[in-house]
Coordinates of C-alpha atoms in Angstrom, one line a residue:
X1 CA -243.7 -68.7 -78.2
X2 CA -241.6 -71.9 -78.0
X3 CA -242.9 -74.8 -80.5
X4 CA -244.7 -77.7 -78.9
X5 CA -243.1 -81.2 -80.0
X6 CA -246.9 -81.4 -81.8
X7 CA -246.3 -78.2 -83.9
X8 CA -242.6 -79.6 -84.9
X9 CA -243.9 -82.8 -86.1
X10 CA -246.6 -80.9 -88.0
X11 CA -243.8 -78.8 -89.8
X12 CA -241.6 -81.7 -90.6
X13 CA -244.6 -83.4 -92.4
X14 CA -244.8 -80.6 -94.8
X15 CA -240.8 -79.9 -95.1
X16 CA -241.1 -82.3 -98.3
X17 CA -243.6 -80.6 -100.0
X18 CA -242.0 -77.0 -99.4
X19 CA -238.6 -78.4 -100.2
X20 CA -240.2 -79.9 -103.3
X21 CA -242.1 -76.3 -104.3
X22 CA -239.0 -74.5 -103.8
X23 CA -237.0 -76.5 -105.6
X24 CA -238.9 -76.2 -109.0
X25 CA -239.3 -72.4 -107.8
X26 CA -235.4 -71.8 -107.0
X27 CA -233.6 -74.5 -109.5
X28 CA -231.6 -74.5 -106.6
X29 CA -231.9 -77.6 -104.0
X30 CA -229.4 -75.5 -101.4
X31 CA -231.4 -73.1 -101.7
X32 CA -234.5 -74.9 -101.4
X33 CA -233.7 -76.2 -98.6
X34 CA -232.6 -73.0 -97.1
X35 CA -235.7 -71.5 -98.0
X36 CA -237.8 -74.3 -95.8
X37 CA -235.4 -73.9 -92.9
X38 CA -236.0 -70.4 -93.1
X39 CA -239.9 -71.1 -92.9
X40 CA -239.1 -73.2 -89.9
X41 CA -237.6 -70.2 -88.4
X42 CA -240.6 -68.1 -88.9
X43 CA -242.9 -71.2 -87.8
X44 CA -241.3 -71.1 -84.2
X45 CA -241.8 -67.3 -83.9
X46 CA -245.2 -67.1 -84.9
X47 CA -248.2 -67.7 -82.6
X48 CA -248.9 -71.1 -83.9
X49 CA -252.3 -71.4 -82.3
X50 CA -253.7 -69.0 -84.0
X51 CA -252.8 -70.6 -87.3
X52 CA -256.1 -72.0 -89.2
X53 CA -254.7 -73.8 -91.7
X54 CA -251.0 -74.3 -91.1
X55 CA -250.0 -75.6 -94.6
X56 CA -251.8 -72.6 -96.3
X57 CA -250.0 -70.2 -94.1
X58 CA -246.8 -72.6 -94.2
X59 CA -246.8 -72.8 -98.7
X60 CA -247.4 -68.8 -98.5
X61 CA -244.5 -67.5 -96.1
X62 CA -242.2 -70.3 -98.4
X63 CA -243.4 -68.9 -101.3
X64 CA -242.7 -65.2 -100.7
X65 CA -239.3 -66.3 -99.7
X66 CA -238.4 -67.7 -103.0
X67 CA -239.9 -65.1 -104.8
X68 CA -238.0 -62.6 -103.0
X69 CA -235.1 -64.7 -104.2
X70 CA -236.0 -64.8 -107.6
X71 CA -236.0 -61.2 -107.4
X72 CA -232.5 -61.0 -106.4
X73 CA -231.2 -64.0 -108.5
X74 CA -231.9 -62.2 -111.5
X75 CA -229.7 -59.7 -110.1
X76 CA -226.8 -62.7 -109.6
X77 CA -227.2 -63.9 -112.6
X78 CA -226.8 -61.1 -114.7
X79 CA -222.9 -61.8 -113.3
X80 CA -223.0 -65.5 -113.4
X81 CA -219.9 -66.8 -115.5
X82 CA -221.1 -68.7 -118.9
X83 CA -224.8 -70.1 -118.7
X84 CA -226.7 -70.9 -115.7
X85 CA -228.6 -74.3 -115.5
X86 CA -230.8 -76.1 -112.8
X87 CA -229.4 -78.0 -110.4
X88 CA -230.1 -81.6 -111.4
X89 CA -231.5 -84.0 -108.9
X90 CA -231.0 -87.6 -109.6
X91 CA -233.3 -90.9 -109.5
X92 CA -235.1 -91.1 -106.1
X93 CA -234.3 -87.5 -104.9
X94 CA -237.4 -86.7 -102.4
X95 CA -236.9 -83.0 -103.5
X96 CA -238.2 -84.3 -106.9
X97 CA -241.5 -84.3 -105.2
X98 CA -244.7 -85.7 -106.8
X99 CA -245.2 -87.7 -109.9
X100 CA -248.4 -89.3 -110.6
X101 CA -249.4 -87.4 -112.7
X102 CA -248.4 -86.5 -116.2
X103 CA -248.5 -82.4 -115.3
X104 CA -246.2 -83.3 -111.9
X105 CA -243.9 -85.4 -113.8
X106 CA -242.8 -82.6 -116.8
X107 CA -242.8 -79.9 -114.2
X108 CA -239.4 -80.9 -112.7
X109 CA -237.9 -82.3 -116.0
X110 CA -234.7 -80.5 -116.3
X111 CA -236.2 -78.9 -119.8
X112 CA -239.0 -77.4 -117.9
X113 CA -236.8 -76.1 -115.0
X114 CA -234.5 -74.5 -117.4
X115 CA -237.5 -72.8 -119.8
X116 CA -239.1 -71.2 -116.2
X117 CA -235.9 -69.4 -116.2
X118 CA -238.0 -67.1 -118.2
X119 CA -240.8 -66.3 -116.5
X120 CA -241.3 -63.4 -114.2
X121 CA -241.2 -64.8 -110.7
X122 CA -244.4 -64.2 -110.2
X123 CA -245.5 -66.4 -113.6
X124 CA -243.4 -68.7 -112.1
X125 CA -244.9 -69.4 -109.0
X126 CA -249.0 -69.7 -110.2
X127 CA -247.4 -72.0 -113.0
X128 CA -245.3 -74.2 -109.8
X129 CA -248.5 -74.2 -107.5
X130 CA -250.9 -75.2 -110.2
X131 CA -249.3 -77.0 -112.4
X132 CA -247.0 -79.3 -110.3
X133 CA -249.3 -79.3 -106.7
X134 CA -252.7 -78.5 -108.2
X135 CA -253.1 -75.7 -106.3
X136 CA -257.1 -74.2 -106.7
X137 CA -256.7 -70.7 -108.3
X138 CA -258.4 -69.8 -104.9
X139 CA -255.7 -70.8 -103.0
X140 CA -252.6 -69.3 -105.2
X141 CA -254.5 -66.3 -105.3
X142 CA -254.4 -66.1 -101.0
X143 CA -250.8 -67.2 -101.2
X144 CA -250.0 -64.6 -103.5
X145 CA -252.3 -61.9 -102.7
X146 CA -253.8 -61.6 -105.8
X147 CA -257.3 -62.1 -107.1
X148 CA -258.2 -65.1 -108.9
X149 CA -259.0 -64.2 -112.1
X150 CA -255.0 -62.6 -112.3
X151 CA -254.4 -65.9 -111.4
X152 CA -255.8 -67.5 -113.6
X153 CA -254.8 -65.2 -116.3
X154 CA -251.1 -65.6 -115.4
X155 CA -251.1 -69.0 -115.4
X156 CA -252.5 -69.1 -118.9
X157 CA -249.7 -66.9 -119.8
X158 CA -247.0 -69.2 -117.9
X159 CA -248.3 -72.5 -119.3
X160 CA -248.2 -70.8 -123.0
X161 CA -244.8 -69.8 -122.5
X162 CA -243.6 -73.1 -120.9
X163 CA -245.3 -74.7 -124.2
X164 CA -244.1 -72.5 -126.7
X165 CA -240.4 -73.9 -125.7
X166 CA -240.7 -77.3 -125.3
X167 CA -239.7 -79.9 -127.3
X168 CA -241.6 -82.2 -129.8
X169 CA -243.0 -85.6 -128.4
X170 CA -240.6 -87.6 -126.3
X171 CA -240.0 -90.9 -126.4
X172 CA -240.4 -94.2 -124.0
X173 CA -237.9 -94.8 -121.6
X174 CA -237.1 -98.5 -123.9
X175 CA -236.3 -96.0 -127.0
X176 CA -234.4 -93.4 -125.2
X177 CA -232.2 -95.6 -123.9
X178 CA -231.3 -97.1 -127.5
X179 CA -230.8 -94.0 -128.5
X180 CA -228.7 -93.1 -125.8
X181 CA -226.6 -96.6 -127.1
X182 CA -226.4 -95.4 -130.9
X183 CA -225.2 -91.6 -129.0
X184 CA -222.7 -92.7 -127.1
X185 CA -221.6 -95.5 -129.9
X186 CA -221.1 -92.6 -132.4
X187 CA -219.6 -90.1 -129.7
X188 CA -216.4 -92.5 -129.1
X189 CA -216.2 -93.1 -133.0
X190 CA -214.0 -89.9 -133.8
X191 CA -217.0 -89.8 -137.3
X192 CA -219.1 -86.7 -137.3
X193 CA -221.3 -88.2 -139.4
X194 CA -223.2 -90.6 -137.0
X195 CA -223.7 -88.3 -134.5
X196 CA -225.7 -86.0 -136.7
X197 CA -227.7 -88.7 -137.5
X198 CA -228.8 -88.7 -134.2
X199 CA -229.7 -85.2 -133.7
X200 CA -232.5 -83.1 -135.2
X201 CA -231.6 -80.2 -137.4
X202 CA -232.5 -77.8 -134.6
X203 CA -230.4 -79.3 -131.8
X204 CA -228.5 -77.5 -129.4
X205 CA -225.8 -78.3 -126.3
X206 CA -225.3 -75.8 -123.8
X207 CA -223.2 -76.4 -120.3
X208 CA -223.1 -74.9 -116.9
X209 CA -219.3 -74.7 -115.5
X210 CA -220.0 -71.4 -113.0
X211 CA -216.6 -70.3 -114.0
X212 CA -215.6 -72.9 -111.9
X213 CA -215.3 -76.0 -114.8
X214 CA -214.5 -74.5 -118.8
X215 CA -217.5 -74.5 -120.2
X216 CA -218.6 -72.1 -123.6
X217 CA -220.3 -69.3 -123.0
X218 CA -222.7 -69.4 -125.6
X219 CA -224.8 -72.5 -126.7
X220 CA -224.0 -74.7 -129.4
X221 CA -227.0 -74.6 -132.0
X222 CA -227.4 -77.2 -134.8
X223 CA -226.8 -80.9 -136.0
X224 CA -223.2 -80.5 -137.3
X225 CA -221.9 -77.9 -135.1
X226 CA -223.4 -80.2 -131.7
X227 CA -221.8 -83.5 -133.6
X228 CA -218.5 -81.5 -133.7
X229 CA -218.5 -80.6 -130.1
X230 CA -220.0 -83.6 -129.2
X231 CA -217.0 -85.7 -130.8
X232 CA -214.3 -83.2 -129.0
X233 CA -216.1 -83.5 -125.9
X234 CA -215.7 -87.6 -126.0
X235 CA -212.2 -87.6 -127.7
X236 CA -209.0 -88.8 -124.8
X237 CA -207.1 -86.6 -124.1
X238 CA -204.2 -85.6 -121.2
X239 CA -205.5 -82.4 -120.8
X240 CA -209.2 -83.8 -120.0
X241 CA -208.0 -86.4 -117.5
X242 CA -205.8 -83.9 -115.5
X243 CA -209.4 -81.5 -115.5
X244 CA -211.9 -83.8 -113.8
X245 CA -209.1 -86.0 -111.9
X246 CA -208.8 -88.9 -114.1
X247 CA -210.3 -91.4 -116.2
X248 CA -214.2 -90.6 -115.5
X249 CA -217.2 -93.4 -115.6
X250 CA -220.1 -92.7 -117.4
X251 CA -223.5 -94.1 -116.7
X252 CA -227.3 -94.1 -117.8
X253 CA -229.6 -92.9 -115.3
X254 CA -232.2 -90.8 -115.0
X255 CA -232.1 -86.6 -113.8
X256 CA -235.1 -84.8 -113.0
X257 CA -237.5 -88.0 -114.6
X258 CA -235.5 -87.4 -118.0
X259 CA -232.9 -89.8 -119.5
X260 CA -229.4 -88.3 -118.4
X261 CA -225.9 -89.6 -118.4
X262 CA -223.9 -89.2 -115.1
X263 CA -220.2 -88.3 -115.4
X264 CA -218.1 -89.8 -112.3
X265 CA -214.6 -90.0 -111.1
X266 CA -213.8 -91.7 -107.9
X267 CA -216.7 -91.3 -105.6
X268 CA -217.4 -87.9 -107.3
X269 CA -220.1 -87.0 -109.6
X270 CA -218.2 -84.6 -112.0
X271 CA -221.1 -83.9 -114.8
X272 CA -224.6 -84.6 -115.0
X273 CA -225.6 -84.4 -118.8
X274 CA -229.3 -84.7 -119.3
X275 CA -230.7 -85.3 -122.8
X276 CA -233.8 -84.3 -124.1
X277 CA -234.8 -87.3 -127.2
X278 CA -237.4 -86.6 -129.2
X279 CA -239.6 -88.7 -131.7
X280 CA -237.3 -86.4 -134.4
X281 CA -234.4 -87.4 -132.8
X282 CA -231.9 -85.6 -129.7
X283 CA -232.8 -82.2 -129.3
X284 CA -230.9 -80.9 -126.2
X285 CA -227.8 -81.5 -124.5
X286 CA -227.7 -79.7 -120.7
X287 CA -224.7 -80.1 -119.2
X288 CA -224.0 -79.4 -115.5
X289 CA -220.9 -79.4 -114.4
X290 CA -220.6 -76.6 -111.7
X291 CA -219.2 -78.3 -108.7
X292 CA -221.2 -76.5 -106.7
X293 CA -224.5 -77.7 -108.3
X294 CA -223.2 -81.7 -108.1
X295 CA -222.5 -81.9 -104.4
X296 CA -226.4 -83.2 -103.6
X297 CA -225.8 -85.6 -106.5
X298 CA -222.5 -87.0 -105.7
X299 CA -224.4 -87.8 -102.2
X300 CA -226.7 -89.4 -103.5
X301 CA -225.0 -91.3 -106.2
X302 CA -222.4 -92.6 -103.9
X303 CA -225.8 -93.9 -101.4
X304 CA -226.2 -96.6 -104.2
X305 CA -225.0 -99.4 -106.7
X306 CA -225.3 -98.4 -109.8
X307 CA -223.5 -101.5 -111.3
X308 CA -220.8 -101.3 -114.1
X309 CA -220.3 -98.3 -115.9
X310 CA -221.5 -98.0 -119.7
X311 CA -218.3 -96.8 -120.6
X312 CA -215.1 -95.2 -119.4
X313 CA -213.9 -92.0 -121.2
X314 CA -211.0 -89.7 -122.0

């Protein structure tokens, strides 16, 4: 049956909040979006009328599609060239989707996205619906044909998880962003020793290049071996300039409602490196710098002013 103007408008109202649930499903906002179009598509074939609640039906055809991508990005992934991380979606991005609450806010930080990695799909999606949209159990349990006490069992299970790998107590957005002064300040010094200052003992750096951008395969664990790689990664060189097109700008912003530094050349973002600080100090470095997974950002970065650059590397 062909869509009424009326049931078009009703879709578009919720593409947001699909968008938004597939993003923090898929870690992907391509493939968020392709995965609302794609519940658009089976929108206009279905007999709308009949439809009681559209957004119940609407949330549960989206989220059978992601999880039947889950399923086979796992296969991918098994392939993918060095680490894989989130896509990072900057300041302002609607696909960030709700915040006002605490629970909404950490579900899409960019340390959350990356620790959901491993769940099952399945944990993932009760933790997503709960956790960041407040789903009732009832309601996941409909969308994901399961009863409720399972899913209220698997989100226990999720939410431990989730908590088991997070970091210590963050700190205000004021504080991070000294810190974020002191990091970059020791980072351009050439010394080692301020930088591990900075860190806590347990701190690691990891990067996402997609075999596209070099980028280590494994993570770098601890304060002096992060410092180290931390001091390369900042020191001029030819070599670096020739990589990423020239002389790159580097800003403070904000990624995923975390402090982050954006990496840009030109009109192009080239690095999105998002920090997670700590009341111990910086914990996590997650670098994205897959081209592939800065195309959204790069739109949206070169929407804006983002004033004068904090510094200008290599």
């Amino acid at each position: 049956m062909a869509l009424t103007m009326n049931d078009v408008e009703r879709f578009e109202a919720s593409r947001p909040r699909l968008e938004a649930i597939a993003y923090r499903l898929l870690g992907s906002a391509s493939e968020a979006e392709d995965a609302a179009q794609e519940t658009f598509l089976r929108w206009q074939s279905a007999d709308v009328d009949r439809i009681e609640v559209p957004e119940a039906w609407l949330t549960k055809v989206l989220t059978n599609l992601c999880l039947n991508q889950l399923t086979s990005a796992r296969a991918r992934r098994e392939t993918y060239v060095g680490q894989w991380l989130p896509e990072p979606l900057l300041a302002g991005d609607p696909m960030l989707g709700p915040a006002d609450t605490a629970e909404q806010r950490e579900s899409v930080s960019y340390a959350v996205l990356t620790l959901l990695e491993r769940l099952s799909p399945g944990e993932r999606a009760v933790y997503v619906l709960r956790e960041a949209f407040a789903y009732p159990h009832g309601e996941i349990a409909e969308i994901l044909d399961i009863s409720v006490a399972a899913s209220q069992q698997i989100f226990h299970r999720a939410k431990k998880h989730v908590a088991e790998g997070k970091a210590r107590t963050e700190v205000d957005e004021e504080t991070a962003r000294r810190i974020i002064d002191e990091f970059l300040a020791a980072a351009t010094s050439g010394r080692t020793e301020p930088l591990v200052r900075l860190l806590t003992e347990d701190s690691f750096a990891v990067g996402d290049g997609g075999g596209k951008v070099p980028a280590r395969t494994k993570a770098f664990e601890g304060a002096l071996a992060v410092a180290k790689f931390m001091r390369g990664l900042f020191k001029p060189s030819k070599a670096k300039r020739a990589l990423v097109g020239g002389s790159p700008d580097i800003h403070v912003t904000t990624a995923n409602g975390g402090p982050a530094l954006v990496v840009v050349v030109g009109d192009r973002v080239v690095g999105v490196m998002c920090l997670e600080i700590t009341t111990d100090g910086i914990a996590a470095f997650r670098n994205q710098a897959n081209p592939d997974k800065l195309e959204r950002a790069t739109e949206r970065w070169a929407s804006g002013d983002h004033g004068e650059p904090l510094l200008t590397a290599f």
